[in-house]
Coordinates of C-alpha atoms and ligand atoms in Angstrom, one line a residue:
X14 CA 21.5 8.9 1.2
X15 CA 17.9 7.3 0.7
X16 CA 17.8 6.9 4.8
X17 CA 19.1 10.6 5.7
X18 CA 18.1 10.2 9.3
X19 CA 20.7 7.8 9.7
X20 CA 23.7 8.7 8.3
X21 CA 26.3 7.2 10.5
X22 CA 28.6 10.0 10.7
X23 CA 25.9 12.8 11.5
X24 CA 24.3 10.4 14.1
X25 CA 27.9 9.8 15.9
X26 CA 28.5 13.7 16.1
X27 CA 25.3 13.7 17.8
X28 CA 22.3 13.9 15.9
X29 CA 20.8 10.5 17.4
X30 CA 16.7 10.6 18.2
X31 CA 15.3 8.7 21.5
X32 CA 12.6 6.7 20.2
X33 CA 12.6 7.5 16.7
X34 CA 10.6 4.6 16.1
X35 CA 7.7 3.1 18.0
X36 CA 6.7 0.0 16.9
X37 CA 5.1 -3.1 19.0
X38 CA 6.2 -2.0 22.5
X39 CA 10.1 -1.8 21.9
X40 CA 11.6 2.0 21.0
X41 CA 14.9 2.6 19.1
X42 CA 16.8 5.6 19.1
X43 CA 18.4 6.2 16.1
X44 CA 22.0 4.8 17.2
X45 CA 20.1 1.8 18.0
X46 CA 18.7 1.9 14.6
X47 CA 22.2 2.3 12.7
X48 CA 23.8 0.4 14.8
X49 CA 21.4 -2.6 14.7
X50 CA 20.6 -2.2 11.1
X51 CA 24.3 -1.7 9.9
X52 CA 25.0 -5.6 11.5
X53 CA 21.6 -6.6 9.9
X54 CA 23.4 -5.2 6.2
X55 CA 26.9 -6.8 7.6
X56 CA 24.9 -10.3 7.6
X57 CA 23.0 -9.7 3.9
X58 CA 25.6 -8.1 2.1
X59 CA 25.8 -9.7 -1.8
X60 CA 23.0 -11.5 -1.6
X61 CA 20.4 -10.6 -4.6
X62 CA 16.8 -10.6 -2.6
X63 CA 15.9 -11.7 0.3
X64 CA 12.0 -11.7 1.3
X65 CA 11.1 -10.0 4.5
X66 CA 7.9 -11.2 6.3
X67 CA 6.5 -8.3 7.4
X68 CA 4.9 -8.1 10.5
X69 CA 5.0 -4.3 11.7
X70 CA 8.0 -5.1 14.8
X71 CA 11.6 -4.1 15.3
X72 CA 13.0 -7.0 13.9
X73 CA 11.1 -6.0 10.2
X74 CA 12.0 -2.4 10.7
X75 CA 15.7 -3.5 10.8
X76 CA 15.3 -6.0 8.6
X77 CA 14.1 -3.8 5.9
X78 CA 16.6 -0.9 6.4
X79 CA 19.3 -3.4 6.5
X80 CA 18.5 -4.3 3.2
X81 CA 18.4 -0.4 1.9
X82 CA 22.0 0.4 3.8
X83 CA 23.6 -2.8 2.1
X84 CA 21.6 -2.3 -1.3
X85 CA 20.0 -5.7 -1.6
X86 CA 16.6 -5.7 -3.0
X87 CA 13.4 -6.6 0.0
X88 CA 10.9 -8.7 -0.9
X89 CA 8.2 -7.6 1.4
X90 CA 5.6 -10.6 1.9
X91 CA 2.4 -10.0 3.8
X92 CA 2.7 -11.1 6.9
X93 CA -1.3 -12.7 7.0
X94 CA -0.3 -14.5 3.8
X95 CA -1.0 -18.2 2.5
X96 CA 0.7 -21.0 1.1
X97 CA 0.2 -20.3 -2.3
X98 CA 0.4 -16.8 -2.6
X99 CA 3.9 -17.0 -0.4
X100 CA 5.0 -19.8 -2.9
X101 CA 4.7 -17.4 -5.6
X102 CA 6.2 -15.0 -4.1
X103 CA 9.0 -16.9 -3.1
X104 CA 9.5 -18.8 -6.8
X105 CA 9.1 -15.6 -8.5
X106 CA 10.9 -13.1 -6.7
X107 CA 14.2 -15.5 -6.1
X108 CA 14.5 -14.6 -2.8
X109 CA 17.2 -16.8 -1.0
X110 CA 16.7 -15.9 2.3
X111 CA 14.0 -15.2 4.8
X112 CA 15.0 -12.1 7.1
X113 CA 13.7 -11.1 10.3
X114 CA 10.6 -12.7 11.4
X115 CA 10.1 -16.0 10.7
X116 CA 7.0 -18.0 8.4
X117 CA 4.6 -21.0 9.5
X118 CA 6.5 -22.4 6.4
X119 CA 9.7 -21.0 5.1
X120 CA 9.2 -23.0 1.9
X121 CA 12.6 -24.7 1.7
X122 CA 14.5 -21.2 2.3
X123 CA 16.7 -20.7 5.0
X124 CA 16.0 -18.1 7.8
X125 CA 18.2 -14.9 9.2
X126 CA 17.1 -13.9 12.7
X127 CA 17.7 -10.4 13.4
X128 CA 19.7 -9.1 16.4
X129 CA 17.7 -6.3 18.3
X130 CA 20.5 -5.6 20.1
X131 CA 23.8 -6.5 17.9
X132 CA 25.4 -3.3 16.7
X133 CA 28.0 -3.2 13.6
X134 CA 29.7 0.7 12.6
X135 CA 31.1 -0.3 9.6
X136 CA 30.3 2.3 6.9
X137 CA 28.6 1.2 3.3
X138 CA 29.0 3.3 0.5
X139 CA 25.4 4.5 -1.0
X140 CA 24.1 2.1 -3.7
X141 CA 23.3 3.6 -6.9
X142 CA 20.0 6.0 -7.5
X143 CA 19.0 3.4 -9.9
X144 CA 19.3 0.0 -8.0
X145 CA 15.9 -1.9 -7.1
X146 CA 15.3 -1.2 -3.5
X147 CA 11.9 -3.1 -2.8
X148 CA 10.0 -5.6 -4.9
X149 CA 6.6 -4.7 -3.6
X150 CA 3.9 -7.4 -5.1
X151 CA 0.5 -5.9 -6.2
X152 CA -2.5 -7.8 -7.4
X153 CA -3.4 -7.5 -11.1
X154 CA -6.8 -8.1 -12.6
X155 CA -5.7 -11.7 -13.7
X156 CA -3.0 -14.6 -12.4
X157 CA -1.2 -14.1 -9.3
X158 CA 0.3 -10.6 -8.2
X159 CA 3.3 -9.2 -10.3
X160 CA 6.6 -8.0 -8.5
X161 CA 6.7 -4.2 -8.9
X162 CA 10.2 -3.2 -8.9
X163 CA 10.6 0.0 -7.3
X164 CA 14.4 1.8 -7.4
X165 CA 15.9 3.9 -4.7
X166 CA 15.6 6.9 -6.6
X167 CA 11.7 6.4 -6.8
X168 CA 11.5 6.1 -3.2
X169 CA 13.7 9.3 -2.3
X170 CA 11.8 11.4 -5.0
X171 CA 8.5 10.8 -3.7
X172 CA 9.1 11.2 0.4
X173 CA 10.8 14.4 -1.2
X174 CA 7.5 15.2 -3.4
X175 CA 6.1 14.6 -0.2
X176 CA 7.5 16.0 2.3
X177 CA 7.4 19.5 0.4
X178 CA 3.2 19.1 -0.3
X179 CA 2.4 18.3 3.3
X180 CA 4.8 20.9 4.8
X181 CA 6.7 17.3 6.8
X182 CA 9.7 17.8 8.9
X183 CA 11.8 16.1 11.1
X184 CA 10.2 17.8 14.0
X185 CA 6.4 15.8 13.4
X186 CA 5.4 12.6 14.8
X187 CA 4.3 10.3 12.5
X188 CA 1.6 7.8 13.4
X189 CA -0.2 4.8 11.5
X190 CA -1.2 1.3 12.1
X191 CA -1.0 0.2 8.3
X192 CA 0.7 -3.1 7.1
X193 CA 4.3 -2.5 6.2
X194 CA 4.6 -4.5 2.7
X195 CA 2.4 -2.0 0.5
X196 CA 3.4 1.5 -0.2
X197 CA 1.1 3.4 2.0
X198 CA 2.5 2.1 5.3
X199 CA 6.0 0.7 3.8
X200 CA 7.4 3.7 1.8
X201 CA 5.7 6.5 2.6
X202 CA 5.2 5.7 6.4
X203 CA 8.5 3.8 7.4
X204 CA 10.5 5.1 4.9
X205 CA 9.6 8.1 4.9
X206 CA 10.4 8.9 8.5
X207 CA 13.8 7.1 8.5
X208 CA 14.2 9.6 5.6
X209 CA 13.1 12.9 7.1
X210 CA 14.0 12.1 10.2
X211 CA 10.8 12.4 12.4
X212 CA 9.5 10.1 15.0
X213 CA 7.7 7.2 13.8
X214 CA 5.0 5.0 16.3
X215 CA 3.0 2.3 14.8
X216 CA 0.2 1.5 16.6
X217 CA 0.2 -2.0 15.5
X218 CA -3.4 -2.4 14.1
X219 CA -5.2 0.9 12.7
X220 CA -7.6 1.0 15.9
X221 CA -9.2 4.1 16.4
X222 CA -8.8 4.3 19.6
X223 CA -4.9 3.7 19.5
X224 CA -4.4 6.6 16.8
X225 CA -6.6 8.9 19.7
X226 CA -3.6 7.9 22.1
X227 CA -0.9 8.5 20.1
X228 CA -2.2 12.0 19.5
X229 CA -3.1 12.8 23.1
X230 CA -0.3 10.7 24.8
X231 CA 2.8 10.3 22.2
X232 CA 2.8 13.9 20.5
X233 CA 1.6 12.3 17.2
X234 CA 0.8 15.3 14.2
X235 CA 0.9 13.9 11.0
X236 CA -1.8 10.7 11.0
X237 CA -1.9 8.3 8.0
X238 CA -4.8 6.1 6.9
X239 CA -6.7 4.8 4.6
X240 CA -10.1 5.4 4.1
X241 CA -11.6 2.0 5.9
X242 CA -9.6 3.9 9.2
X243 CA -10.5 7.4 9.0
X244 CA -14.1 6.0 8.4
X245 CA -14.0 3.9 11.4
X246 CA -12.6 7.2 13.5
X247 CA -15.6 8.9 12.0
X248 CA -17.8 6.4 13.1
X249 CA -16.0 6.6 17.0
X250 CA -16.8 10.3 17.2
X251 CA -14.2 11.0 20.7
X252 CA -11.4 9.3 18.8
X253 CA -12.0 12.0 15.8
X254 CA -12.2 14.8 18.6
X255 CA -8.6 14.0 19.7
X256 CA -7.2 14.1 16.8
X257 CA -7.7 17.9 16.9
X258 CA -4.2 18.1 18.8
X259 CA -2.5 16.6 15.5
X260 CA -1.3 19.1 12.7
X261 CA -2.3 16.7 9.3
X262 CA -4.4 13.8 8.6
X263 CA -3.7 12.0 5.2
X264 CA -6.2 9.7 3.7
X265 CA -5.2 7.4 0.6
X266 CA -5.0 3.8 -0.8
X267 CA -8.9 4.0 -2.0
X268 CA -11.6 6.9 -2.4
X269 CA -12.7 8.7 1.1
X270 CA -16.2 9.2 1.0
X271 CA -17.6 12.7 1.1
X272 CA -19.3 11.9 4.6
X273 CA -16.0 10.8 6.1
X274 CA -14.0 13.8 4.6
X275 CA -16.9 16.3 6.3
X276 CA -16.8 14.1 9.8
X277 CA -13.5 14.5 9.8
X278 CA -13.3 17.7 9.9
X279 CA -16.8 18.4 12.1
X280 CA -15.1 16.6 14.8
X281 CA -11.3 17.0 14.5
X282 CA -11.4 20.4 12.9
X283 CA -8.8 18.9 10.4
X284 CA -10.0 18.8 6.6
X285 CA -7.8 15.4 5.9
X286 CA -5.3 16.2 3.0
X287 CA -6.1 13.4 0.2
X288 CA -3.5 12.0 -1.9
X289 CA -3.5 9.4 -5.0
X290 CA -0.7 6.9 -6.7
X291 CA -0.3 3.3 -6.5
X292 CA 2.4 0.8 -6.4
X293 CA 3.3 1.6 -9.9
X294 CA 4.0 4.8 -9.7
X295 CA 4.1 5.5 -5.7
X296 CA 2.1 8.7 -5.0
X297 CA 1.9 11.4 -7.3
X298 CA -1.0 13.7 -6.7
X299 CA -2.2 15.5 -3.1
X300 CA -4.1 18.6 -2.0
X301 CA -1.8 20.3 0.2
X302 CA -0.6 21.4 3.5
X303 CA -1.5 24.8 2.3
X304 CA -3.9 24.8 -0.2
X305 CA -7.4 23.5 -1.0
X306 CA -8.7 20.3 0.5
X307 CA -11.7 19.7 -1.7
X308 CA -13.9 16.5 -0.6
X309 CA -14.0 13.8 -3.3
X310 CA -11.1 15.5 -5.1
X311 CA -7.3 13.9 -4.7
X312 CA -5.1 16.9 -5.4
X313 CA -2.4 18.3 -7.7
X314 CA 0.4 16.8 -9.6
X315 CA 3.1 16.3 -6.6
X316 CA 6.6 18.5 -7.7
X317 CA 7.7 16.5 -10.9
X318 CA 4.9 15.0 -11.7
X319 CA 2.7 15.4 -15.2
X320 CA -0.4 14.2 -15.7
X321 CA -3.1 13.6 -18.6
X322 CA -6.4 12.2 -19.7
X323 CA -7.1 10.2 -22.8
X324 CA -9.9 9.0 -24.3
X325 CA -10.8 5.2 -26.0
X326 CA -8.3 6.4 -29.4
X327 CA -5.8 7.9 -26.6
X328 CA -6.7 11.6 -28.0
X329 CA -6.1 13.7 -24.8
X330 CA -9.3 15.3 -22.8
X331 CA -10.0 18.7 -22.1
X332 CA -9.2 19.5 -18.1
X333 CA -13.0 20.9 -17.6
X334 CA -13.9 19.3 -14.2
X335 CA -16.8 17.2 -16.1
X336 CA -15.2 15.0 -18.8
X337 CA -13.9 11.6 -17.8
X338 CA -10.7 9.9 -19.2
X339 CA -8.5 7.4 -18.6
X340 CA -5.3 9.0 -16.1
X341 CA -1.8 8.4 -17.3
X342 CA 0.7 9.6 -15.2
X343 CA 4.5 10.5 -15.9
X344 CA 6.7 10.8 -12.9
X345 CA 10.1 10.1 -11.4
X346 CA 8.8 8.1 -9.0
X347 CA 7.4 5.2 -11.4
X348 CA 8.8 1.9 -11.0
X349 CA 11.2 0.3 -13.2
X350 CA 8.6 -2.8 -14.2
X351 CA 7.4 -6.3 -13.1
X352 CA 10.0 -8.5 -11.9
X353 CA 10.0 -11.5 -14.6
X354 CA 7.4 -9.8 -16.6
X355 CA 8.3 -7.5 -20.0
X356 CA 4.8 -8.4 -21.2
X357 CA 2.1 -7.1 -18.4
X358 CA 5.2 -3.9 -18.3
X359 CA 4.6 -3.4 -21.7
X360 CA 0.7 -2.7 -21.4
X361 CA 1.1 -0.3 -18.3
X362 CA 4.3 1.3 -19.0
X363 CA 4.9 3.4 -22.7
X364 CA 8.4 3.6 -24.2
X365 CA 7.5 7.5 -23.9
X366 CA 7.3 7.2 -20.2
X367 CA 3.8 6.8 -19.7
X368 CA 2.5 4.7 -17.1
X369 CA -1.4 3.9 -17.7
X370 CA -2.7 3.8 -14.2
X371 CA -6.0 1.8 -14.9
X372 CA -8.2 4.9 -13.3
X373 CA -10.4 6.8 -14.9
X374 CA -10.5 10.6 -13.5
X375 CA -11.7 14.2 -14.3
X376 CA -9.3 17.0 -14.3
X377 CA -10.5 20.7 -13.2
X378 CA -8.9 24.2 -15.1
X379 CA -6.8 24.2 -11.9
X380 CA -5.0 21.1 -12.2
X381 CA -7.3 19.7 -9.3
X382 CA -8.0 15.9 -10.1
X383 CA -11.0 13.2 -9.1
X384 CA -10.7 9.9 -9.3
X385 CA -14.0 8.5 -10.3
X386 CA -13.1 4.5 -10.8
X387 CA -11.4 1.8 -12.3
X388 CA -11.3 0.8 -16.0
X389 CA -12.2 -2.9 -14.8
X390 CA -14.3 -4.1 -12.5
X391 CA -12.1 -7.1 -11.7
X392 CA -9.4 -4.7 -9.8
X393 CA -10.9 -4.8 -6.0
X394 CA -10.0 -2.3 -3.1
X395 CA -11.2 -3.4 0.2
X396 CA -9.8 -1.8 2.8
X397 CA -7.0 -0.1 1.1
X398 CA -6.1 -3.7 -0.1
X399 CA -5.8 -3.9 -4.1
X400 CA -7.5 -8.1 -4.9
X401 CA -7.5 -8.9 -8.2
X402 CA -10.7 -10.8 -8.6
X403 CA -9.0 -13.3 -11.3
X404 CA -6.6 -14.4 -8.4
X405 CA -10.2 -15.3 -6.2
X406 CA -11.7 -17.2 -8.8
X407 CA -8.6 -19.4 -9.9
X408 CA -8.2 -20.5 -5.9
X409 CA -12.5 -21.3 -5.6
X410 CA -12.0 -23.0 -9.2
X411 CA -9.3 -25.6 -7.1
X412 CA -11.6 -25.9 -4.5
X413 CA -13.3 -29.8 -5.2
X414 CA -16.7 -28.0 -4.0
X415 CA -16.6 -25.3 -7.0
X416 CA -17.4 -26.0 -10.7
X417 CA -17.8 -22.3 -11.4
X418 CA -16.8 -19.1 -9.6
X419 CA -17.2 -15.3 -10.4
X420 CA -15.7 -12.6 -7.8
X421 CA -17.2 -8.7 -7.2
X422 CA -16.2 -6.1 -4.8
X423 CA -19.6 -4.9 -4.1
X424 CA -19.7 -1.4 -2.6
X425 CA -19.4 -1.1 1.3
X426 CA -19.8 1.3 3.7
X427 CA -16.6 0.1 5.8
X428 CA -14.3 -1.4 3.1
X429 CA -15.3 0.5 0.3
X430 CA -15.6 -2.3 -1.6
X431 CA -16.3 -6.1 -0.1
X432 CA -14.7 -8.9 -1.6
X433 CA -18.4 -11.4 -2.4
X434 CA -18.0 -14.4 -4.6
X435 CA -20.8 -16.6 -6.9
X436 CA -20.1 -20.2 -7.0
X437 CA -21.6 -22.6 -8.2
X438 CA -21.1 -26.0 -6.7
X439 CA -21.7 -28.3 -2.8
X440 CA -19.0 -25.9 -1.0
X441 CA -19.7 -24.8 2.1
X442 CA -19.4 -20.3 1.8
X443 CA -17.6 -20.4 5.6
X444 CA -15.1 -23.2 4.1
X445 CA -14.8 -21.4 0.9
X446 CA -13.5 -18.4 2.9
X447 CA -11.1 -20.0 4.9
X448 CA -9.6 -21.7 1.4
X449 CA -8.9 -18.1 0.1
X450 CA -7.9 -17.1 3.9
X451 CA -5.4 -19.9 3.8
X452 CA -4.3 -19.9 0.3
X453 CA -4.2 -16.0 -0.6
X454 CA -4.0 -13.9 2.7
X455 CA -6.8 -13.2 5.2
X456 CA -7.4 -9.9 4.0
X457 CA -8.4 -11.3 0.3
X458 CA -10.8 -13.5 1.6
X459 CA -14.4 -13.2 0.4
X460 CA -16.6 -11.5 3.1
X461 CA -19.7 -13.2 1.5
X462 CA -19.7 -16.3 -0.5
X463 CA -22.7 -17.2 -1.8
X464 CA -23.6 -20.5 -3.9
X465 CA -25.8 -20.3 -7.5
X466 CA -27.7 -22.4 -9.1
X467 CA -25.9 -20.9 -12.4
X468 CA -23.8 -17.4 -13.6
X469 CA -25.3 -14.9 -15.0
X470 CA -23.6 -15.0 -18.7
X471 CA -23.6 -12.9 -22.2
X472 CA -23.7 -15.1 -25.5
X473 CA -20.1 -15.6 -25.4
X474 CA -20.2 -17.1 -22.1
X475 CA -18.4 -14.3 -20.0
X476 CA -19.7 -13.6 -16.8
X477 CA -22.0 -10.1 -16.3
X478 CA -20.2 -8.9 -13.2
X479 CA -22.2 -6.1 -13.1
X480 CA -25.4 -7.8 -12.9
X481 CA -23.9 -9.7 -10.0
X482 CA -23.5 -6.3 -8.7
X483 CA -26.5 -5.6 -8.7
X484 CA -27.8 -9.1 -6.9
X485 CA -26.0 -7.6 -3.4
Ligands
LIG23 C1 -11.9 -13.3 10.1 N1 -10.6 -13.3 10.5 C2 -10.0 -14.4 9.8 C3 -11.0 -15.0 9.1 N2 -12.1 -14.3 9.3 N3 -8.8 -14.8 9.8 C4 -8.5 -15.9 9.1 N4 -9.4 -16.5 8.3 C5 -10.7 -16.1 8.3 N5 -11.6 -16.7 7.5 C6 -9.9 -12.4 11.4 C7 -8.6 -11.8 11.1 O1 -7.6 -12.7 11.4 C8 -8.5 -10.6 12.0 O2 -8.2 -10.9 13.3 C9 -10.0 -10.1 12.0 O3 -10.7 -11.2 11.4 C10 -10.1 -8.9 11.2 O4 -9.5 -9.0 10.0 P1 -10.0 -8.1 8.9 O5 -11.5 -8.2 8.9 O6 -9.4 -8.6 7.6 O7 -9.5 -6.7 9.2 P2 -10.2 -5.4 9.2 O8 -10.4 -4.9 10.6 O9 -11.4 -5.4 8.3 O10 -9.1 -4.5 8.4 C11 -9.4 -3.2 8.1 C12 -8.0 -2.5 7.9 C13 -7.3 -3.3 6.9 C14 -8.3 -1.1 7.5 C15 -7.3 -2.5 9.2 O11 -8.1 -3.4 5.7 C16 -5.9 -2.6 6.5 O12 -5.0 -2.7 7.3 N6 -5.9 -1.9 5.4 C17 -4.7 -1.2 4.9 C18 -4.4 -1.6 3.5 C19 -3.2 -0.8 3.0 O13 -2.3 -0.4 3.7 N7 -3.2 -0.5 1.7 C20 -2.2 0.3 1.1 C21 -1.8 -0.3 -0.3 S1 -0.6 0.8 -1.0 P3 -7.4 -10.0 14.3 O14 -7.6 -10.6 15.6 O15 -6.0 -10.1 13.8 O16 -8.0 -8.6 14.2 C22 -1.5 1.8 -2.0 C23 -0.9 3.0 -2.7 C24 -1.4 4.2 -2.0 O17 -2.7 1.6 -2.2 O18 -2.1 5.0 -2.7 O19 -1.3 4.2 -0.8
LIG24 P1 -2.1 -0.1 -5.0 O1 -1.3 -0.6 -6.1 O2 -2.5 -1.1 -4.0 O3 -1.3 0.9 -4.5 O4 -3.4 0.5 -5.6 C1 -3.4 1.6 -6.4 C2 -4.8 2.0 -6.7 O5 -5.5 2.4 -5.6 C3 -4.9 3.1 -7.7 O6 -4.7 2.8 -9.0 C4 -6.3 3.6 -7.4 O7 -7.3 2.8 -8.0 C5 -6.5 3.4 -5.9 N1 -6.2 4.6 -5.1 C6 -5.1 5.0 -4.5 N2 -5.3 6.2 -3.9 C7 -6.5 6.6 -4.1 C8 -7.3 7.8 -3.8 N3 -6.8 8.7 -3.0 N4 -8.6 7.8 -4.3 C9 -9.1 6.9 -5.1 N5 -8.4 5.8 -5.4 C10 -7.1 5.6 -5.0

């Protein structure tokens, strides 16, 4: 069963949890979480996706593992996100219903509330390994974000992969404040501890100071964040302190700088355990419960998991610590392709099994890998959030104020990398923003915007993105 923890006939004979979830002041035990769940799957049984708007509450938490119990693919949509980018999702995706928490604009679709408190026993066989659970959609470099399907099987072989690198039972308490419509949070956090089995408290936003009281007060151990969190811990100095009361701190999403990595463990006394993968292929490399933690460094291959580099010809590189390839990875977690899209699946996924990740990495004689950027600069990670800068530019280009546009992330101390845009044109930058904000999601707006008298350009009239880099 892809949710072990609740397994209806285990639970009845006993094995219930109080408050084996946390989430935006309500608790559920894990009857309440069967129960409640099971009548969520009684009301979307047959239908073929329905998009879940995912605002980390109850009704979401049910909503999704309704969805898993009565096999019907989620659609998780952002819950900051804009008219166009939920449009697309909605057109692309087919979803015919929303579930759970309701949109500004539902787009035409019609809407399932979710009962806290309705309870259904019936019993649902176990969808196939193979079926789609989640369409999770990911930025690409260009055009609007791709659907990534991702299969059951995916999902219970990485929490598995998972749970034997970082040593995760049923008795931790997991804690993070991460959006639940990306892997990190989604999968791995929610997912995983409906899975395992352990308690799960969301904290709502990442807030330092609320990952310092789940610790101290709820009994947290296991702590997930991206690197924007653990640096903003860092940066708190008494919230890293308590976090020496946990047993593991994961960072991943993005690279954790060297100084967080070492603060970390100055002031918690926990070397954070890093760990790489992306929508694609969920995660597939980690340092681990009881191994090395090496700063700058993201880990093995996960149980299952193969991994090699390849030059521009696709020769493979030695695995000397020093020589830099591009990272394919081949796993039983990868996802099945893009929803609607053989083409872009093609590029990323081989017929051998291959999935180019877009990375570009050094291996060490131990297996030990670094991830030391992206093949293009137009694939953005601020915050843990993947922006494709493509996606930017085609919103500022329907702006009226814009006649030209060129998007960076520019390295940052907080977000790892800021979203800044060049346009030329009469636009006000605040207004420009707010367009994205509005359009996209909040968290793919530009953080600077600023207006050009012209692009930098090469003779064939591309844009030098790294010589806006260097304007920051
Ligand atoms: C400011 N705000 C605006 C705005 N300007 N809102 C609308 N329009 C504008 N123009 C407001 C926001 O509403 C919000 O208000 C406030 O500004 C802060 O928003 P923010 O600046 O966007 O958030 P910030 O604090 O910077 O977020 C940092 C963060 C976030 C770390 C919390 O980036 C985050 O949650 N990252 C996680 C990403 C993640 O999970 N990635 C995993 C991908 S899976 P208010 O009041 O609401 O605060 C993956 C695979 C793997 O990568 O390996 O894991
Ligand atoms: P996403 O599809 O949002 O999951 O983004 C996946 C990308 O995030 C990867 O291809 C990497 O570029 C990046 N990424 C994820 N984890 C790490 C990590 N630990 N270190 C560096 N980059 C990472």
């Amino acid at each position: 069963m892809l949710l072990a923890s609740l397994n209806p006939a285990a639970v009845a004979a006993g094995a219930d949890l109080d408050d084996a979830i946390r989430i935006d002041g309500v608790s559920l035990s894990r009857s309440d979480l069967v129960g409640a769940a099971t009548s969520v799957a009684e009301r979307v049984a047959g239908a073929a996706r329905v998009a879940v708007l995912a605002w980390p509450t109850a009704s979401t938490v049910l909503a999704l593992a309704g969805c898993l119990i009565a096999g019907v693919p989620a659609v998780p949509v952002p819950a900051d996100v804009g008219a166009a980018e939920r449009r697309h999702i909605l057109t692309d995706s087919g979803a015919q219903a929303w579930l759970g928490e309701q949109p500004d604009d539902s787009e035409g679709l019609g809407h399932i509330p979710v009962r806290l408190h309705a309870r259904s026993w019936h019993r649902y066989a176990e969808p196939p390994a193979d079926a789609p659970a989640l369409i999770i959609y990911t930025s690409g470099t260009t055009g609007p974000p791709k659907g990534v399907v991702v299969s059951r099987r995916a999902i219970a072989a990485d929490i598995d992969m998972l749970a034997q690198a970082w040593e995760w039972t049923a008795d931790d308490t997991l804690v993070h404040g991460l959006p639940l419509y990306h892997v990190h949070g989604l999968v791995l956090g929610l997912l995983g501890s409906l899975r395992i089995g352990n308690r799960f408290i969301h904290t709502g936003k990442p807030k330092p100071a609320a990952y310092a009281e789940a610790v101290a007060e709820q009994g947290g151990t296991l702590l997930f964040g991206v690197p924007t969190v653990w640096s903003r811990i860092v940066d708190d100095g008494d919230a890293a302190r308590a976090l020496s009361a946990a047993r593991l701190l994961v960072s991943g999403s993005a690279p954790l700088p060297v100084p967080v990595f070492d603060g970390l463990a100055r002031l918690s006394g926990h070397q954070p355990v890093e760990r790489y993968g992306s929508t694609e292929s969920l995660i597939t490399l980690s340092t681990l419960a009881a191994g090395e933690r090496r700063a700058g460094w993201v880990g093995l291959p996960l149980t299952g998991v193969r991994t090699r580099l390849v030059d521009e010809s696709g020769e493979e590189i030695a695995h000397d610590g020093e020589t830099i390839g591009r990272l394919h990875v081949q796993s039983p977690t990868l996802f099945d392709g893009y929803l609607n899209r053989p083409d872009a699946t093609a590029e990323v996924l081989a017929a051998d099994g291959w999935y180019r990740t877009g990375d570009v990495a050094v291996i060490d004689d131990g297996g030990m890998h670094r991830i030391v950027g992206r093949e293009s600069v137009d694939l953005i990670k601020t915050g843990g959030f993947r922006v494709g800068a493509g996606e930017i530019e085609t919103v500022l280009l329907g702006h009226p104020g814009v006649a030209e546009a060129a998007v960076i992330g520019a390295p940052d101390d907080d977000l790892g990398q800021k979203i800044v845009a060049f346009v030329v044109g009469d636009a006000a930058p605040d207004e420009l923003a707010d367009y994205v904000a509005q359009q996209l999601s909040v968290h793919k707006r530009p953080r600077t915007v600023r207006v050009v008298d012209s692009l930098p350009r090469n003779a064939m009239g591309k844009v030098l993105k790294k010589e806006l880099v260097q304007w920051v």
